[in-house]
Amino acid sequence: MYTTELQKNAQPTAVEDPARVAEFEARIARDEFIEPKDWMPEAYRRTLVRQMSQHAHSEIVGMLPEGNWITRAPSLRRKAVLLAKVQDEGGHGLYIYAAAETLGTSREQMVDALHSGKAKYSTIFNYPTLTWADIGAIGWLVDGAAIMNQVPLQRASYGPYARAMVRICKEESFHQRQGFEIMMGLAAGTAAQKRMAQDALNRWWWPSLMMFGPPDDNSPNSAQSMRWRIKRETNDELRQKFVDVTVPQAEAIGLTIPDPDLTWNEARGAYDFGAIDWDEFYAVVRGEGPTAKERLKARNDAWNEGAWVREAATAHAAKRARKAEAA
Ligand code: BYC
């Protein structure tokens, strides 16, 4: 389970024309966007399909933990905001699937890989949302981490991916603020509300740090993706930036980051933080996360229950095409 079949099943790379490879490398060095019809090395194409399909799956699976709270949001305003946010995530998934399709892998192939459990999606969405404060913590921390990772992706070398990220980042920034606003309200509320906010922070903090991926010295894809300018900053660099931005936000609303080793390092101008439990990370990547089975079942059920809509839309399109031909 959880191997990247789309990448691993790809045909072995044929010997590529060195002149074309050199021209491609030169375009990357000039910071030009690579577009769908441009020549590109097969390994570059495979890396993009791998990362982009995982990214799209994360957006779609990521709708589930928050979708779980739409009917239980504490006010009409909160319900409207959460509904809009969850819809945005669905839209993000669709932009990224569409961008990934320009690389020659069909949406059906990508979605099949998700539904059969072969594809990866972000570890963070395999944790449960137990209280309303979790919705605040997801917006604040998970969307906050996502923005940190996605801002540099706006300059990824593949044009359709980079352009999809521009709109996504704008929407994510609204998501982050709505989450922080929920946490701010709870932290300034009754003692029980403040405890609920702190409990959510305690449970989401470490998984949020894991979202950035393994440490740089154990990240097999980073070096090549940095050379190709798909990734512009490493997993550890982005994780550090996230910690540095988020700690003062927690302090501002009177919550405590659950890390006794967290200290400001004057010399580095950054926070030192405690050790991440990488065993937990790899277990969740292997599909052993607390809600992994539930998430996969929910996606498969949604797909199966929506079959009639796809069939009706296809039949309608065929009817319109026949009418247009006859006219
Ligand atoms: N979870 O060599 P590495 C959102 C895998 S959704 C699972 O560092 P890379 C939102 C990695 O795939 C937005 N797997 O890889 C939605 C690789 O395995 P494969 C989520 C992970 O690609 C709803 C292996 O570990 N954001 O914002 O250079 C509600 C080695 O890693 C994870 C994205 O998807 C993980 N956390 O770097 C709220 C960002 N980390 O593929 C919010 C797009 C690593 O070789 N993706 N792995 O079998 C990326 O930026 C990069 O792919 C990563 C990993 C930084 C995640």
PDB file of C-alpha atoms in Angstrom, residues 20-288:
ATOM      1  CA  ARG A  20      17.254  18.511 -25.811  1.00  0.00           C
ATOM      2  CA  VAL A  21      18.210  17.798 -22.198  1.00  0.00           C
ATOM      3  CA  ALA A  22      20.751  20.649 -22.308  1.00  0.00           C
ATOM      4  CA  GLU A  23      18.173  23.066 -23.751  1.00  0.00           C
ATOM      5  CA  PHE A  24      15.671  22.009 -21.067  1.00  0.00           C
ATOM      6  CA  GLU A  25      18.271  22.548 -18.304  1.00  0.00           C
ATOM      7  CA  ALA A  26      19.115  25.954 -19.754  1.00  0.00           C
ATOM      8  CA  ARG A  27      15.468  26.981 -19.723  1.00  0.00           C
ATOM      9  CA  ILE A  28      15.204  25.905 -16.073  1.00  0.00           C
ATOM     10  CA  ALA A  29      18.346  27.912 -15.297  1.00  0.00           C
ATOM     11  CA  ARG A  30      16.779  30.974 -16.971  1.00  0.00           C
ATOM     12  CA  ASP A  31      13.708  30.505 -14.742  1.00  0.00           C
ATOM     13  CA  GLU A  32      11.416  30.008 -17.728  1.00  0.00           C
ATOM     14  CA  PHE A  33       8.173  28.137 -17.230  1.00  0.00           C
ATOM     15  CA  ILE A  34       7.968  24.709 -18.858  1.00  0.00           C
ATOM     16  CA  GLU A  35       4.591  24.349 -20.596  1.00  0.00           C
ATOM     17  CA  PRO A  36       2.580  21.198 -21.447  1.00  0.00           C
ATOM     18  CA  LYS A  37       3.621  20.967 -25.098  1.00  0.00           C
ATOM     19  CA  ASP A  38       7.299  21.674 -24.425  1.00  0.00           C
ATOM     20  CA  TRP A  39       9.792  18.838 -24.476  1.00  0.00           C
ATOM     21  CA  MET A  40      10.722  17.648 -20.982  1.00  0.00           C
ATOM     22  CA  PRO A  41      12.707  14.693 -19.589  1.00  0.00           C
ATOM     23  CA  GLU A  42      10.482  11.754 -18.660  1.00  0.00           C
ATOM     24  CA  ALA A  43      11.798  11.799 -15.095  1.00  0.00           C
ATOM     25  CA  TYR A  44      10.721  15.456 -14.727  1.00  0.00           C
ATOM     26  CA  ARG A  45       7.249  14.558 -16.032  1.00  0.00           C
ATOM     27  CA  ARG A  46       6.983  11.600 -13.621  1.00  0.00           C
ATOM     28  CA  THR A  47       8.108  13.654 -10.649  1.00  0.00           C
ATOM     29  CA  LEU A  48       5.483  16.270 -11.399  1.00  0.00           C
ATOM     30  CA  VAL A  49       2.698  13.715 -11.841  1.00  0.00           C
ATOM     31  CA  ARG A  50       3.750  12.125  -8.537  1.00  0.00           C
ATOM     32  CA  GLN A  51       3.797  15.358  -6.554  1.00  0.00           C
ATOM     33  CA  MET A  52       0.809  17.006  -8.233  1.00  0.00           C
ATOM     34  CA  SER A  53      -1.465  13.957  -8.006  1.00  0.00           C
ATOM     35  CA  GLN A  54      -0.581  13.531  -4.323  1.00  0.00           C
ATOM     36  CA  HIS A  55      -1.241  17.220  -3.822  1.00  0.00           C
ATOM     37  CA  ALA A  56      -4.657  17.010  -5.538  1.00  0.00           C
ATOM     38  CA  HIS A  57      -5.593  13.926  -3.495  1.00  0.00           C
ATOM     39  CA  SER A  58      -4.636  15.805  -0.319  1.00  0.00           C
ATOM     40  CA  GLU A  59      -7.012  18.625  -1.166  1.00  0.00           C
ATOM     41  CA  ILE A  60      -9.866  16.210  -1.816  1.00  0.00           C
ATOM     42  CA  VAL A  61      -9.270  13.929   1.177  1.00  0.00           C
ATOM     43  CA  GLY A  62      -8.639  17.103   3.198  1.00  0.00           C
ATOM     44  CA  MET A  63     -12.308  18.032   2.782  1.00  0.00           C
ATOM     45  CA  LEU A  64     -13.321  15.133   5.027  1.00  0.00           C
ATOM     46  CA  PRO A  65     -12.058  16.100   8.504  1.00  0.00           C
ATOM     47  CA  GLU A  66     -13.655  19.551   8.256  1.00  0.00           C
ATOM     48  CA  GLY A  67     -16.720  18.419   6.288  1.00  0.00           C
ATOM     49  CA  ASN A  68     -17.428  16.333   9.368  1.00  0.00           C
ATOM     50  CA  TRP A  69     -18.199  19.570  11.285  1.00  0.00           C
ATOM     51  CA  ILE A  70     -20.376  21.475   8.795  1.00  0.00           C
ATOM     52  CA  THR A  71     -23.622  20.270  10.365  1.00  0.00           C
ATOM     53  CA  ARG A  72     -22.302  20.983  13.865  1.00  0.00           C
ATOM     54  CA  ALA A  73     -20.799  24.448  13.375  1.00  0.00           C
ATOM     55  CA  PRO A  74     -21.839  26.593  16.357  1.00  0.00           C
ATOM     56  CA  SER A  75     -23.513  29.435  14.399  1.00  0.00           C
ATOM     57  CA  LEU A  76     -24.930  30.212  10.969  1.00  0.00           C
ATOM     58  CA  ARG A  77     -21.922  32.425  10.219  1.00  0.00           C
ATOM     59  CA  ARG A  78     -19.468  29.677  11.158  1.00  0.00           C
ATOM     60  CA  LYS A  79     -21.429  27.175   9.072  1.00  0.00           C
ATOM     61  CA  ALA A  80     -21.391  29.450   5.993  1.00  0.00           C
ATOM     62  CA  VAL A  81     -17.663  30.122   6.367  1.00  0.00           C
ATOM     63  CA  LEU A  82     -16.796  26.449   6.851  1.00  0.00           C
ATOM     64  CA  LEU A  83     -18.968  25.380   3.927  1.00  0.00           C
ATOM     65  CA  ALA A  84     -17.214  27.904   1.666  1.00  0.00           C
ATOM     66  CA  LYS A  85     -13.807  26.776   2.897  1.00  0.00           C
ATOM     67  CA  VAL A  86     -14.481  23.092   2.308  1.00  0.00           C
ATOM     68  CA  GLN A  87     -15.819  23.885  -1.180  1.00  0.00           C
ATOM     69  CA  ASP A  88     -12.621  25.823  -1.897  1.00  0.00           C
ATOM     70  CA  GLU A  89     -10.586  22.704  -1.045  1.00  0.00           C
ATOM     71  CA  GLY A  90     -12.622  20.717  -3.581  1.00  0.00           C
ATOM     72  CA  GLY A  91     -11.861  23.409  -6.160  1.00  0.00           C
ATOM     73  CA  HIS A  92      -8.134  23.227  -5.353  1.00  0.00           C
ATOM     74  CA  GLY A  93      -8.192  19.493  -5.972  1.00  0.00           C
ATOM     75  CA  LEU A  94      -9.843  20.051  -9.342  1.00  0.00           C
ATOM     76  CA  TYR A  95      -7.376  22.750 -10.474  1.00  0.00           C
ATOM     77  CA  ILE A  96      -4.452  20.503  -9.595  1.00  0.00           C
ATOM     78  CA  TYR A  97      -5.917  17.377 -11.213  1.00  0.00           C
ATOM     79  CA  ALA A  98      -6.520  19.462 -14.355  1.00  0.00           C
ATOM     80  CA  ALA A  99      -2.944  20.796 -14.254  1.00  0.00           C
ATOM     81  CA  ALA A 100      -1.595  17.247 -13.749  1.00  0.00           C
ATOM     82  CA  GLU A 101      -3.624  15.957 -16.708  1.00  0.00           C
ATOM     83  CA  THR A 102      -1.656  18.275 -18.997  1.00  0.00           C
ATOM     84  CA  LEU A 103       1.276  15.905 -18.343  1.00  0.00           C
ATOM     85  CA  GLY A 104      -0.535  13.017 -20.028  1.00  0.00           C
ATOM     86  CA  THR A 105      -1.909  11.098 -17.037  1.00  0.00           C
ATOM     87  CA  SER A 106      -5.692  10.965 -16.955  1.00  0.00           C
ATOM     88  CA  ARG A 107      -7.797  12.028 -14.013  1.00  0.00           C
ATOM     89  CA  GLU A 108      -9.257   8.471 -13.977  1.00  0.00           C
ATOM     90  CA  GLN A 109      -5.782   6.985 -13.491  1.00  0.00           C
ATOM     91  CA  MET A 110      -5.020   9.375 -10.645  1.00  0.00           C
ATOM     92  CA  VAL A 111      -8.365   8.894  -8.938  1.00  0.00           C
ATOM     93  CA  ASP A 112      -8.132   5.109  -9.323  1.00  0.00           C
ATOM     94  CA  ALA A 113      -4.768   5.169  -7.578  1.00  0.00           C
ATOM     95  CA  LEU A 114      -6.337   7.088  -4.689  1.00  0.00           C
ATOM     96  CA  HIS A 115      -9.384   4.849  -4.382  1.00  0.00           C
ATOM     97  CA  SER A 116      -7.389   1.629  -4.476  1.00  0.00           C
ATOM     98  CA  GLY A 117      -5.142   2.896  -1.667  1.00  0.00           C
ATOM     99  CA  LYS A 118      -2.029   2.960  -3.866  1.00  0.00           C
ATOM    100  CA  ALA A 119      -1.624   6.729  -3.915  1.00  0.00           C
ATOM    101  CA  LYS A 120      -0.264   8.894  -1.143  1.00  0.00           C
ATOM    102  CA  TYR A 121      -1.962  11.967   0.261  1.00  0.00           C
ATOM    103  CA  SER A 122      -0.851  14.214   3.086  1.00  0.00           C
ATOM    104  CA  THR A 123      -0.417  12.432   6.425  1.00  0.00           C
ATOM    105  CA  ILE A 124      -2.237  15.259   8.200  1.00  0.00           C
ATOM    106  CA  PHE A 125      -5.641  14.145   6.946  1.00  0.00           C
ATOM    107  CA  ASN A 126      -5.392  10.807   8.743  1.00  0.00           C
ATOM    108  CA  TYR A 127      -6.083  12.391  12.131  1.00  0.00           C
ATOM    109  CA  PRO A 128      -9.596  12.806  13.584  1.00  0.00           C
ATOM    110  CA  THR A 129     -11.438  16.090  14.266  1.00  0.00           C
ATOM    111  CA  LEU A 130     -12.755  15.536  17.782  1.00  0.00           C
ATOM    112  CA  THR A 131     -14.016  18.981  18.804  1.00  0.00           C
ATOM    113  CA  TRP A 132     -14.999  22.298  17.206  1.00  0.00           C
ATOM    114  CA  ALA A 133     -11.580  23.670  18.212  1.00  0.00           C
ATOM    115  CA  ASP A 134     -10.030  21.190  15.758  1.00  0.00           C
ATOM    116  CA  ILE A 135     -11.632  23.200  12.949  1.00  0.00           C
ATOM    117  CA  GLY A 136      -9.821  26.289  14.254  1.00  0.00           C
ATOM    118  CA  ALA A 137      -6.564  24.342  14.582  1.00  0.00           C
ATOM    119  CA  ILE A 138      -6.813  22.987  11.031  1.00  0.00           C
ATOM    120  CA  GLY A 139      -7.365  26.429   9.522  1.00  0.00           C
ATOM    121  CA  TRP A 140      -4.639  28.024  11.596  1.00  0.00           C
ATOM    122  CA  LEU A 141      -2.003  25.282  11.492  1.00  0.00           C
ATOM    123  CA  VAL A 142      -2.782  22.993   8.550  1.00  0.00           C
ATOM    124  CA  ASP A 143      -3.714  25.749   6.109  1.00  0.00           C
ATOM    125  CA  GLY A 144      -0.891  27.822   7.611  1.00  0.00           C
ATOM    126  CA  ALA A 145       1.590  25.023   6.839  1.00  0.00           C
ATOM    127  CA  ALA A 146       0.037  24.548   3.406  1.00  0.00           C
ATOM    128  CA  ILE A 147       0.547  28.245   2.552  1.00  0.00           C
ATOM    129  CA  MET A 148       4.167  28.080   3.661  1.00  0.00           C
ATOM    130  CA  ASN A 149       4.706  25.126   1.327  1.00  0.00           C
ATOM    131  CA  GLN A 150       2.619  26.483  -1.558  1.00  0.00           C
ATOM    132  CA  VAL A 151       3.896  30.059  -1.793  1.00  0.00           C
ATOM    133  CA  PRO A 152       7.223  28.838  -3.274  1.00  0.00           C
ATOM    134  CA  LEU A 153       5.261  26.448  -5.539  1.00  0.00           C
ATOM    135  CA  GLN A 154       3.824  29.548  -7.265  1.00  0.00           C
ATOM    136  CA  ARG A 155       7.285  29.751  -8.824  1.00  0.00           C
ATOM    137  CA  ALA A 156       7.536  26.027  -9.599  1.00  0.00           C
ATOM    138  CA  SER A 157       9.074  25.508 -13.019  1.00  0.00           C
ATOM    139  CA  TYR A 158       5.998  23.788 -14.486  1.00  0.00           C
ATOM    140  CA  GLY A 159       3.645  26.567 -15.640  1.00  0.00           C
ATOM    141  CA  PRO A 160       0.224  24.941 -15.028  1.00  0.00           C
ATOM    142  CA  TYR A 161       1.212  23.891 -11.476  1.00  0.00           C
ATOM    143  CA  ALA A 162       2.630  27.317 -10.634  1.00  0.00           C
ATOM    144  CA  ARG A 163      -0.430  29.149 -11.977  1.00  0.00           C
ATOM    145  CA  ALA A 164      -2.863  26.886 -10.095  1.00  0.00           C
ATOM    146  CA  MET A 165      -0.972  27.777  -6.916  1.00  0.00           C
ATOM    147  CA  VAL A 166      -1.533  31.528  -7.310  1.00  0.00           C
ATOM    148  CA  ARG A 167      -5.276  31.286  -6.777  1.00  0.00           C
ATOM    149  CA  ILE A 168      -4.933  28.492  -4.244  1.00  0.00           C
ATOM    150  CA  CYS A 169      -2.614  30.571  -2.065  1.00  0.00           C
ATOM    151  CA  LYS A 170      -5.064  33.494  -2.041  1.00  0.00           C
ATOM    152  CA  GLU A 171      -7.835  31.188  -0.855  1.00  0.00           C
ATOM    153  CA  GLU A 172      -5.599  29.442   1.679  1.00  0.00           C
ATOM    154  CA  SER A 173      -4.817  32.751   3.291  1.00  0.00           C
ATOM    155  CA  PHE A 174      -8.546  33.276   3.984  1.00  0.00           C
ATOM    156  CA  HIS A 175      -8.659  29.713   5.351  1.00  0.00           C
ATOM    157  CA  GLN A 176      -5.766  30.357   7.698  1.00  0.00           C
ATOM    158  CA  ARG A 177      -7.373  33.546   9.018  1.00  0.00           C
ATOM    159  CA  GLN A 178     -10.759  31.930   9.636  1.00  0.00           C
ATOM    160  CA  GLY A 179      -9.017  29.184  11.611  1.00  0.00           C
ATOM    161  CA  PHE A 180      -6.994  31.648  13.653  1.00  0.00           C
ATOM    162  CA  GLU A 181     -10.155  33.664  14.322  1.00  0.00           C
ATOM    163  CA  ILE A 182     -11.867  30.560  15.736  1.00  0.00           C
ATOM    164  CA  MET A 183      -8.851  29.863  17.976  1.00  0.00           C
ATOM    165  CA  MET A 184      -8.674  33.494  19.072  1.00  0.00           C
ATOM    166  CA  GLY A 185     -12.348  33.408  20.087  1.00  0.00           C
ATOM    167  CA  LEU A 186     -11.999  30.147  22.005  1.00  0.00           C
ATOM    168  CA  ALA A 187      -8.766  31.206  23.701  1.00  0.00           C
ATOM    169  CA  ALA A 188     -10.462  34.389  24.944  1.00  0.00           C
ATOM    170  CA  GLY A 189     -13.631  32.533  25.986  1.00  0.00           C
ATOM    171  CA  THR A 190     -14.550  30.496  29.061  1.00  0.00           C
ATOM    172  CA  ALA A 191     -11.980  28.287  30.807  1.00  0.00           C
ATOM    173  CA  ALA A 192     -13.540  25.237  29.121  1.00  0.00           C
ATOM    174  CA  GLN A 193     -13.279  26.865  25.667  1.00  0.00           C
ATOM    175  CA  LYS A 194      -9.650  27.792  26.272  1.00  0.00           C
ATOM    176  CA  ARG A 195      -8.905  24.209  27.359  1.00  0.00           C
ATOM    177  CA  MET A 196     -10.544  22.939  24.178  1.00  0.00           C
ATOM    178  CA  ALA A 197      -8.370  25.267  22.047  1.00  0.00           C
ATOM    179  CA  GLN A 198      -5.207  24.177  23.885  1.00  0.00           C
ATOM    180  CA  ASP A 199      -6.135  20.504  23.501  1.00  0.00           C
ATOM    181  CA  ALA A 200      -6.608  20.979  19.741  1.00  0.00           C
ATOM    182  CA  LEU A 201      -3.234  22.745  19.484  1.00  0.00           C
ATOM    183  CA  ASN A 202      -1.628  19.890  21.456  1.00  0.00           C
ATOM    184  CA  ARG A 203      -2.971  17.282  19.035  1.00  0.00           C
ATOM    185  CA  TRP A 204      -2.401  19.146  15.736  1.00  0.00           C
ATOM    186  CA  TRP A 205       0.989  20.754  16.348  1.00  0.00           C
ATOM    187  CA  TRP A 206       3.280  17.804  15.683  1.00  0.00           C
ATOM    188  CA  PRO A 207       1.302  16.366  12.745  1.00  0.00           C
ATOM    189  CA  SER A 208       1.404  19.878  11.191  1.00  0.00           C
ATOM    190  CA  LEU A 209       5.205  19.883  11.386  1.00  0.00           C
ATOM    191  CA  MET A 210       5.199  16.453   9.712  1.00  0.00           C
ATOM    192  CA  MET A 211       3.250  17.841   6.737  1.00  0.00           C
ATOM    193  CA  PHE A 212       6.484  19.333   5.386  1.00  0.00           C
ATOM    194  CA  GLY A 213       7.845  15.842   4.793  1.00  0.00           C
ATOM    195  CA  PRO A 214      10.912  13.976   6.060  1.00  0.00           C
ATOM    196  CA  PRO A 215      14.049  15.835   7.149  1.00  0.00           C
ATOM    197  CA  ASP A 216      16.262  16.994   4.275  1.00  0.00           C
ATOM    198  CA  ASP A 217      18.872  14.303   4.899  1.00  0.00           C
ATOM    199  CA  ASN A 218      16.160  11.663   4.498  1.00  0.00           C
ATOM    200  CA  SER A 219      14.189  13.210   1.632  1.00  0.00           C
ATOM    201  CA  PRO A 220      14.973  11.157  -1.490  1.00  0.00           C
ATOM    202  CA  ASN A 221      13.208  13.493  -3.942  1.00  0.00           C
ATOM    203  CA  SER A 222      14.318  16.909  -2.682  1.00  0.00           C
ATOM    204  CA  ALA A 223      17.703  17.315  -4.351  1.00  0.00           C
ATOM    205  CA  GLN A 224      16.441  16.598  -7.862  1.00  0.00           C
ATOM    206  CA  SER A 225      13.229  18.588  -7.370  1.00  0.00           C
ATOM    207  CA  MET A 226      15.288  21.571  -6.188  1.00  0.00           C
ATOM    208  CA  ARG A 227      17.566  21.255  -9.241  1.00  0.00           C
ATOM    209  CA  TRP A 228      14.520  21.246 -11.500  1.00  0.00           C
ATOM    210  CA  ARG A 229      13.075  24.186  -9.531  1.00  0.00           C
ATOM    211  CA  ILE A 230       9.873  22.325  -8.782  1.00  0.00           C
ATOM    212  CA  LYS A 231      10.690  22.792  -5.110  1.00  0.00           C
ATOM    213  CA  ARG A 232      12.276  26.142  -4.282  1.00  0.00           C
ATOM    214  CA  GLU A 233      12.863  25.518  -0.596  1.00  0.00           C
ATOM    215  CA  THR A 234      13.617  22.312   1.269  1.00  0.00           C
ATOM    216  CA  ASN A 235      11.321  20.501   3.691  1.00  0.00           C
ATOM    217  CA  ASP A 236      13.376  21.615   6.720  1.00  0.00           C
ATOM    218  CA  GLU A 237      13.635  25.241   5.564  1.00  0.00           C
ATOM    219  CA  LEU A 238       9.858  25.499   5.193  1.00  0.00           C
ATOM    220  CA  ARG A 239       9.222  23.704   8.499  1.00  0.00           C
ATOM    221  CA  GLN A 240      11.520  26.182  10.272  1.00  0.00           C
ATOM    222  CA  LYS A 241       9.745  29.164   8.688  1.00  0.00           C
ATOM    223  CA  PHE A 242       6.399  27.767   9.794  1.00  0.00           C
ATOM    224  CA  VAL A 243       7.573  27.367  13.398  1.00  0.00           C
ATOM    225  CA  ASP A 244       9.015  30.887  13.432  1.00  0.00           C
ATOM    226  CA  VAL A 245       5.782  32.447  12.166  1.00  0.00           C
ATOM    227  CA  THR A 246       3.400  30.361  14.276  1.00  0.00           C
ATOM    228  CA  VAL A 247       4.983  30.500  17.750  1.00  0.00           C
ATOM    229  CA  PRO A 248       4.329  34.252  18.193  1.00  0.00           C
ATOM    230  CA  GLN A 249       0.746  33.740  16.995  1.00  0.00           C
ATOM    231  CA  ALA A 250       0.178  31.144  19.729  1.00  0.00           C
ATOM    232  CA  GLU A 251       1.722  33.517  22.294  1.00  0.00           C
ATOM    233  CA  ALA A 252      -0.511  36.359  21.111  1.00  0.00           C
ATOM    234  CA  ILE A 253      -3.657  34.394  21.962  1.00  0.00           C
ATOM    235  CA  GLY A 254      -2.293  32.882  25.176  1.00  0.00           C
ATOM    236  CA  LEU A 255      -1.881  29.274  23.990  1.00  0.00           C
ATOM    237  CA  THR A 256       1.194  27.125  24.609  1.00  0.00           C
ATOM    238  CA  ILE A 257       3.008  25.204  21.869  1.00  0.00           C
ATOM    239  CA  PRO A 258       3.289  21.613  23.193  1.00  0.00           C
ATOM    240  CA  ASP A 259       7.065  21.436  22.934  1.00  0.00           C
ATOM    241  CA  PRO A 260       9.192  21.777  26.096  1.00  0.00           C
ATOM    242  CA  ASP A 261      12.333  22.119  23.947  1.00  0.00           C
ATOM    243  CA  LEU A 262      11.074  25.145  22.041  1.00  0.00           C
ATOM    244  CA  THR A 263      13.503  28.038  22.579  1.00  0.00           C
ATOM    245  CA  TRP A 264      14.444  31.175  20.699  1.00  0.00           C
ATOM    246  CA  ASN A 265      17.956  30.865  19.299  1.00  0.00           C
ATOM    247  CA  GLU A 266      19.352  34.384  19.153  1.00  0.00           C
ATOM    248  CA  ALA A 267      22.364  33.372  17.047  1.00  0.00           C
ATOM    249  CA  ARG A 268      20.248  31.693  14.367  1.00  0.00           C
ATOM    250  CA  GLY A 269      17.428  34.222  14.610  1.00  0.00           C
ATOM    251  CA  ALA A 270      15.032  31.271  14.711  1.00  0.00           C
ATOM    252  CA  TYR A 271      13.354  28.880  17.115  1.00  0.00           C
ATOM    253  CA  ASP A 272      15.008  25.606  18.092  1.00  0.00           C
ATOM    254  CA  PHE A 273      12.363  22.941  18.482  1.00  0.00           C
ATOM    255  CA  GLY A 274      12.064  19.402  19.819  1.00  0.00           C
ATOM    256  CA  ALA A 275      12.470  16.126  17.949  1.00  0.00           C
ATOM    257  CA  ILE A 276       9.681  15.069  15.610  1.00  0.00           C
ATOM    258  CA  ASP A 277       8.431  11.497  15.982  1.00  0.00           C
ATOM    259  CA  TRP A 278       9.430  10.217  12.546  1.00  0.00           C
ATOM    260  CA  ASP A 279       8.253   6.691  13.387  1.00  0.00           C
ATOM    261  CA  GLU A 280       4.747   8.083  13.680  1.00  0.00           C
ATOM    262  CA  PHE A 281       5.161   9.954  10.368  1.00  0.00           C
ATOM    263  CA  TYR A 282       6.295   6.854   8.444  1.00  0.00           C
ATOM    264  CA  ALA A 283       3.532   4.744  10.007  1.00  0.00           C
ATOM    265  CA  VAL A 284       0.932   7.263   8.797  1.00  0.00           C
ATOM    266  CA  VAL A 285       2.588   7.383   5.348  1.00  0.00           C
ATOM    267  CA  ARG A 286       2.267   3.570   5.235  1.00  0.00           C
ATOM    268  CA  GLY A 287      -1.491   3.962   5.721  1.00  0.00           C
ATOM    269  CA  GLU A 288      -1.607   3.248   9.458  1.00  0.00           C
TER     270      GLU A 288
END
